[in-house]
Amino acid sequence: MILLDYIMNLSIFSLLVSTPLVIRSFIKLKPFKRVRLWGGIYGGIVSCILVMLSFQQQGYTYDIRYAIVILIFAYFGPMAGLITGGFALSARLFASGHWMPAIIGWSAIMIGFSIIHLYTKRLTPVKKCFYLYGTYIVIYLITVPLVFNVFRDKPLFHLQYVLFVMFGVMIGGLLIESYLKLHRIITEKDRMEVSLAESEAKYRLIAENTSDLIKIMGKDQLISYFSPSHELVLGYQNTELEKAELCKFIHPDDIFMFQNTIKALFEKKESLSMEFRFKHKNGSWIEFESRCMPVRGEANSIEYIVMISRDISERKKAEGFLLQSEKLSIVGELAAGVAHEIRNPLTTIKGFVQLYKAENSSIVYNDLLLSELERIETITSELLSLGKPQAIQLDRTNLRELIEKTLELLSPEALMKDIQFNQKFEETAFFITSEKNQLKQVFLNVLKNAMEAMPDGGEITIELRKGAEDDCVISFQDQGCGIPEELLPRLGEPFYTLKEKGTGLGLMICKKIIKQHHGSITYQSKEKEGTLVEIKLPMVN
Ligand code: ADP
Ligand code: MG
């Protein structure tokens, strides 16, 4: 019977100890203030219940109120322990008589526990339980059977009593410890989940917001990850890329190099860089610079290759521009040098022609000769100034007159090559602001190109008409060999020529001069049919 009563006691005790623990593990309560005080009070209530559940055997009363007192002392400290102890004593006094031994025993235990606490501050609660329980046994044995002579002849009673309390402490301690252990595991798991989510979010943020392309290649040389930036930079959905073979997107000329680099990566196990062209969804090729980093696995073999690629087409373009401007500056320097060399003999020739003119005024071509020499002179000065750009002298010019003079200059050559100039000029006079010699140079270059494109002769149509708004349009249509369409954008680049003896400077100079006149020059051409060069210039009244 006593055992049954005791088991009942122990079960209710376990239930009372575990209830707050279970509640706490289900409801995430914030750590509340004065937890020791509340712990002490709760322990007190439990001890009261334990006193109420006390059972008797042959006149000796059993209860396990001290189990909770020991636990509260061990886990919450002496303040909470004293509160619980206070409750336990009150309940005991309320429940039965024999106050004297109860109060003295209680006082001795409370003092003993407080002293033990001072010496066991640094120990774990489990160890504290041991010491407290030991102290309890000693004080119990001294006070109950020895001092107060309670059933001194029945040691079994007392043994039973301390064992009951011991099991109480053990079960309570086990419950609390397993809860704490679980709690630690759960909080650690929560903390890890949070930090995992944080780091994942961080990496996703980087991968999703970079314009660099990040790829991860596996051992099988298949890409297992494409960063979302692929969609932005290349226009493909990631699923499109994942399904297809990577080589399909790489420029045929670069595939060999690409495959070799990947092979070298797996062999040398060192990071490498490469440049290759990748196909945009719209069909154009984009140049990328890629850094490939091998990631080693456990057996020091390559598990993955991380490829980070950056669009370098802008950089390449800038490099191209730099090259062109460097070429231009060399042209400028060369032109200035050549012009300087030409000017000196030119001055001598001019002087002699003037002298000759004074003596032989009858010669018809003297004036033409002189004006041409003057033109050469101004052009050389122009070339000299090409090196260092300066303000040009602008005059009001009759465009028709200027074109007619240019044609006049070229007429002997045209005659020789069996070329006719077909002039279609609108009646009105077109006035523009220009540097005459420069503009003449433009017309000369364009017409010479047209003539050179027609070795077997033909017709060049020169048209002068009013354009849209306040523009006038001068067009030159030849019947020459034409220019392949893909080469049209290259016209005007320095040194771009298809002729054996060409310089590739004519159209470049034209472009520069027309730009200075706030006009534009465009080319349309059909191979084997002819070329149309249109120059638009702003008119003045
Ligand atoms: P160059 O006459 O010294 O070659 P240009 O700058 O004047 O240099 O011309 C560049 C190139 O453009 C020429 O080599 C030629 O191939 C092409 N081109 C220019 N005008 C014509 C044209 N009217 N017909 C055919 N090709 C032309
Ligand atoms: Mg030319």
GROMACS .gro file of N, CA, C and O and ligand atoms in nm, residues 444-450 452 496-497 499 502-507 510, ligand 2:
model
   73
  444LEU      N    1   3.646   6.695 -10.403
  444LEU     CA    2   3.754   6.632 -10.481
  444LEU      C    3   3.773   6.486 -10.441
  444LEU      O    4   3.780   6.398 -10.526
  445ASN      N    5   3.779   6.464 -10.309
  445ASN     CA    6   3.800   6.327 -10.259
  445ASN      C    7   3.688   6.235 -10.304
  445ASN      O    8   3.713   6.126 -10.353
  446VAL      N    9   3.564   6.283 -10.288
  446VAL     CA   10   3.448   6.199 -10.320
  446VAL      C   11   3.447   6.170 -10.471
  446VAL      O   12   3.428   6.056 -10.513
  447LEU      N   13   3.469   6.275 -10.550
  447LEU     CA   14   3.465   6.255 -10.695
  447LEU      C   15   3.580   6.167 -10.743
  447LEU      O   16   3.562   6.085 -10.832
  448LYS      N   17   3.695   6.181 -10.682
  448LYS     CA   18   3.809   6.098 -10.721
  448LYS      C   19   3.779   5.951 -10.690
  448LYS      O   20   3.810   5.864 -10.771
  449ASN      N   21   3.722   5.929 -10.575
  449ASN     CA   22   3.684   5.791 -10.539
  449ASN      C   23   3.587   5.734 -10.643
  449ASN      O   24   3.600   5.620 -10.685
  450ALA      N   25   3.489   5.817 -10.683
  450ALA     CA   26   3.389   5.773 -10.781
  450ALA      C   27   3.457   5.741 -10.914
  450ALA      O   28   3.429   5.637 -10.976
  452GLU      N   29   3.770   5.661 -10.958
  452GLU     CA   30   3.857   5.544 -10.942
  452GLU      C   31   3.777   5.414 -10.942
  452GLU      O   32   3.831   5.307 -10.971
  496TYR      N   33   4.170   5.295  -9.393
  496TYR     CA   34   4.086   5.189  -9.447
  496TYR      C   35   4.077   5.207  -9.598
  496TYR      O   36   4.014   5.300  -9.646
  497THR      N   37   4.140   5.119  -9.672
  497THR     CA   38   4.139   5.130  -9.818
  497THR      C   39   4.135   4.991  -9.879
  497THR      O   40   4.185   4.895  -9.820
  499LYS      N   41   4.217   4.988 -10.208
  499LYS     CA   42   4.296   5.012 -10.332
  499LYS      C   43   4.442   4.982 -10.307
  499LYS      O   44   4.493   5.003 -10.197
  502GLY      N   45   4.597   5.309 -10.252
  502GLY     CA   46   4.517   5.403 -10.172
  502GLY      C   47   4.583   5.433 -10.038
  502GLY      O   48   4.671   5.360  -9.993
  503THR      N   49   4.540   5.543  -9.978
  503THR     CA   50   4.594   5.578  -9.846
  503THR      C   51   4.491   5.549  -9.737
  503THR      O   52   4.526   5.532  -9.621
  504GLY      N   53   4.363   5.550  -9.778
  504GLY     CA   54   4.260   5.530  -9.678
  504GLY      C   55   4.243   5.651  -9.588
  504GLY      O   56   4.197   5.641  -9.475
  505LEU      N   57   4.283   5.769  -9.643
  505LEU     CA   58   4.270   5.890  -9.562
  505LEU      C   59   4.164   5.985  -9.616
  505LEU      O   60   4.113   6.069  -9.542
  506GLY      N   61   4.132   5.967  -9.747
  506GLY     CA   62   4.041   6.062  -9.813
  506GLY      C   63   3.910   6.080  -9.738
  506GLY      O   64   3.875   6.192  -9.699
  507LEU      N   65   3.840   5.970  -9.716
  507LEU     CA   66   3.707   5.982  -9.654
  507LEU      C   67   3.717   6.022  -9.507
  507LEU      O   68   3.626   6.085  -9.454
  510CYS      N   69   3.733   6.385  -9.520
  510CYS     CA   70   3.599   6.435  -9.556
  510CYS      C   71   3.509   6.440  -9.434
  510CYS      O   72   3.441   6.539  -9.407
  543MG      MG   73   4.013   5.835 -10.204
   0.00000   0.00000   0.00000
